[in-house]
XYZ file of C-alpha atoms in Angstrom:
241
model
C 15.119 8.553 -33.408
C 12.802 6.600 -35.697
C 11.744 8.365 -38.897
C 8.338 7.104 -40.017
C 5.895 7.293 -42.897
C 2.137 7.210 -42.280
C 0.085 6.191 -45.328
C -3.715 6.160 -45.461
C -6.135 7.319 -48.165
C -8.170 9.164 -45.509
C -6.375 12.347 -44.425
C -8.013 12.496 -40.947
C -6.697 8.986 -40.267
C -3.202 10.079 -41.355
C -3.292 13.103 -39.088
C -4.653 11.175 -36.103
C -1.954 8.516 -36.317
C 0.739 11.140 -36.924
C -0.475 12.988 -33.821
C -0.246 9.859 -31.664
C 3.199 9.007 -33.030
C 4.375 12.571 -32.447
C 3.757 12.150 -28.714
C 6.301 9.314 -28.561
C 9.840 10.485 -27.755
C 11.304 7.685 -29.876
C 9.765 9.084 -33.069
C 11.682 11.560 -35.228
C 10.440 12.895 -38.574
C 6.886 11.908 -39.555
C 6.216 11.793 -43.302
C 2.640 11.582 -44.595
C 1.062 9.997 -47.676
C -2.582 9.773 -48.727
C -2.167 7.063 -51.360
C -0.056 4.010 -52.034
C 1.636 5.735 -54.966
C 2.520 8.715 -52.784
C 3.908 6.331 -50.167
C 6.173 4.679 -52.753
C 7.472 8.079 -53.870
C 8.256 9.029 -50.270
C 10.099 5.749 -49.749
C 12.249 6.499 -52.796
C 13.113 10.056 -51.757
C 13.185 10.103 -47.949
C 15.097 8.253 -45.239
C 12.397 6.200 -43.541
C 12.882 3.613 -40.793
C 9.287 2.425 -40.441
C 6.039 2.599 -42.407
C 2.522 2.564 -40.963
C 0.354 1.372 -43.848
C -3.398 1.308 -44.246
C -4.181 -1.897 -46.139
C -7.263 -0.865 -48.099
C -6.046 2.047 -50.203
C -7.398 2.305 -53.781
C -5.188 1.556 -56.809
C -1.965 0.820 -54.902
C -2.897 -0.905 -51.638
C -0.868 -1.160 -48.470
C -0.093 -4.776 -49.343
C 1.216 -3.608 -52.741
C 3.489 -1.104 -51.002
C 4.710 -3.796 -48.592
C 5.529 -6.143 -51.481
C 7.587 -3.388 -53.073
C 9.354 -2.796 -49.753
C 10.403 -6.470 -49.530
C 12.427 -5.968 -52.722
C 14.394 -3.098 -51.170
C 18.024 -3.581 -50.140
C 17.336 -1.826 -46.817
C 13.611 -2.274 -46.196
C 11.959 -0.197 -43.458
C 9.897 -1.924 -40.795
C 6.252 -2.342 -41.811
C 3.236 -1.986 -39.545
C -0.209 -2.485 -41.072
C -3.077 -0.378 -39.801
C -6.582 -1.473 -40.770
C -10.209 -1.635 -39.682
C -10.465 -5.410 -40.175
C -8.426 -8.575 -39.764
C -9.046 -10.206 -43.142
C -5.474 -9.707 -44.340
C -3.597 -10.539 -41.139
C -2.081 -13.779 -42.438
C -0.876 -12.211 -45.693
C 0.453 -9.221 -43.760
C 2.681 -11.371 -41.588
C 3.790 -13.417 -44.599
C 5.168 -10.091 -45.835
C 7.212 -9.902 -42.598
C 5.145 -7.156 -41.002
C 6.385 -6.099 -37.590
C 2.844 -5.567 -36.350
C -0.826 -5.384 -37.320
C -2.880 -2.627 -35.686
C -6.655 -2.465 -35.698
C -8.456 0.864 -35.994
C -9.192 2.821 -33.940
C -5.564 2.731 -32.827
C -5.036 3.060 -29.076
C -2.031 4.974 -27.777
C -0.766 2.155 -25.552
C -1.045 -0.387 -28.385
C 0.797 1.958 -30.733
C 3.555 2.379 -28.155
C 4.100 -1.389 -28.185
C 4.488 -1.269 -31.966
C 7.062 1.486 -31.709
C 8.876 -0.623 -29.120
C 9.023 -3.544 -31.532
C 10.356 -1.290 -34.276
C 12.969 0.088 -31.890
C 14.117 -3.437 -30.988
C 14.281 -4.399 -34.653
C 16.401 -1.367 -35.538
C 18.649 -1.952 -32.551
C 19.240 -5.509 -33.805
C 20.216 -4.186 -37.219
C 16.911 -4.913 -38.907
C 17.397 -8.669 -38.771
C 15.560 -11.354 -36.907
C 12.970 -13.947 -37.791
C 9.353 -13.164 -38.537
C 7.151 -13.351 -35.426
C 5.626 -16.719 -34.567
C 1.919 -16.509 -35.344
C -0.934 -18.449 -33.733
C -4.360 -19.028 -35.267
C -7.168 -18.621 -32.740
C -10.956 -18.479 -32.895
C -12.974 -15.849 -31.067
C -16.695 -15.312 -31.429
C -16.856 -17.116 -34.762
C -13.923 -15.114 -36.158
C -10.533 -16.632 -36.927
C -7.683 -14.379 -35.873
C -3.908 -14.374 -36.080
C -2.034 -13.304 -32.944
C 1.672 -13.080 -32.197
C 3.068 -15.596 -29.743
C 5.212 -12.871 -28.160
C 1.970 -11.044 -27.261
C 0.939 -13.962 -25.024
C 1.712 -13.054 -21.419
C 0.620 -16.312 -19.787
C -1.366 -19.458 -20.513
C -3.993 -20.985 -18.257
C -5.006 -24.665 -18.313
C -8.697 -25.350 -18.823
C -9.092 -29.120 -19.077
C -7.935 -30.333 -22.490
C -7.840 -26.682 -23.599
C -5.541 -23.771 -22.865
C -6.471 -20.105 -22.577
C -3.925 -17.693 -24.041
C -3.873 -14.333 -22.282
C -2.652 -11.156 -24.002
C -2.788 -7.532 -22.916
C -5.977 -7.059 -24.936
C -7.947 -10.314 -24.703
C -7.844 -14.063 -24.068
C -8.287 -16.935 -26.497
C -9.206 -20.574 -25.954
C -7.309 -23.159 -28.014
C -7.695 -26.935 -28.054
C -4.157 -27.760 -26.957
C -3.261 -29.126 -23.497
C -0.977 -26.978 -21.356
C 1.609 -29.789 -21.166
C 1.969 -29.729 -24.963
C 2.485 -25.959 -25.004
C 5.043 -26.281 -22.208
C 7.190 -28.476 -24.463
C 6.585 -26.560 -27.685
C 7.178 -23.091 -26.241
C 10.061 -23.736 -23.853
C 12.644 -22.299 -26.270
C 10.505 -19.163 -26.650
C 10.904 -18.343 -22.938
C 7.735 -19.858 -21.483
C 8.092 -21.677 -18.148
C 5.685 -23.742 -16.094
C 5.035 -22.198 -12.681
C 2.036 -24.262 -11.627
C -0.016 -27.175 -12.927
C -2.451 -24.575 -14.264
C -0.089 -21.866 -15.542
C 2.610 -21.310 -18.135
C 4.154 -17.824 -18.124
C 6.263 -15.831 -20.572
C 9.423 -14.742 -18.771
C 9.635 -11.549 -20.863
C 6.289 -10.413 -19.438
C 7.076 -11.174 -15.785
C 6.983 -8.018 -13.662
C 7.923 -9.465 -10.281
C 8.222 -12.705 -8.317
C 7.714 -13.563 -4.673
C 9.813 -16.664 -4.083
C 9.386 -17.022 -0.334
C 8.324 -20.480 0.837
C 4.996 -19.090 2.019
C 2.692 -18.748 -1.008
C 5.238 -17.988 -3.764
C 3.739 -16.096 -6.686
C 4.540 -14.300 -9.910
C 3.091 -11.098 -11.341
C 2.540 -11.228 -15.100
C 0.943 -8.293 -16.926
C -0.868 -7.276 -13.753
C -2.122 -10.776 -12.916
C -0.931 -12.476 -9.713
C -0.355 -16.178 -10.395
C 0.680 -18.916 -7.942
C 3.971 -20.807 -8.094
C 3.622 -24.383 -6.871
C 6.187 -25.991 -4.555
C 6.913 -28.522 -7.273
C 7.834 -25.850 -9.804
C 9.535 -23.407 -7.416
C 13.093 -24.830 -7.838
C 12.897 -24.500 -11.651
C 11.524 -20.962 -11.389
C 14.401 -20.042 -9.044
C 16.886 -21.542 -11.500
C 15.439 -19.604 -14.444
C 15.471 -16.394 -12.422
C 19.110 -16.896 -11.385
C 20.070 -17.369 -15.040
C 18.806 -13.863 -15.827
C 20.821 -12.093 -13.120
C 23.525 -9.659 -14.182
C 26.846 -10.487 -12.536
C 30.217 -8.702 -12.492
C 32.940 -10.067 -14.737
C 35.382 -12.431 -13.088
């Protein structure tokens, strides 16, 4: 069970997030704080695995609390919760596990809890998530590469698809294929690069092979079918010899 602390200077926001977290079977004790100072006191007195921090709290901000956490010998996982994206880059420089925008949706929160669970299962280690800078509607955003489910070629550009949106970047698909191979992305078609971790199913028959990624059905070309088969075989669980 994951013991968490929810910190926000607005009590209704604390209670709403605590309510959503309480519906998740992976969550244990939920501590509450309505200021950064109160959050720091709770961190010093309680056993807390993860902290959900509002960034814009008066006096001691969520970023201040996160900086203090980085100096801890056993730091809890940090998830920032905010109404804007102005501090996303600084948040991830502080090794935040996630960055949630208000209003928080239940399914998005569940993904955050999943990331925390994975982090705790790995002993709290692991590198900071790879971040990508994208532009959308005149706003520059930071997104996690592991949120990208598949990439679609659009001329000299590539469109990154996530569960929530899509983003156009000026990088050819062939370049991303090389750069992201070690992160588990494979080419399935001249127009598609998919993240193996987000693949739900594959149809590898010779007649119209395809792959299902985050609900999208994407084609697998004949040229790329042998490599896709090879990657799939490498993930099979086999009995010990």
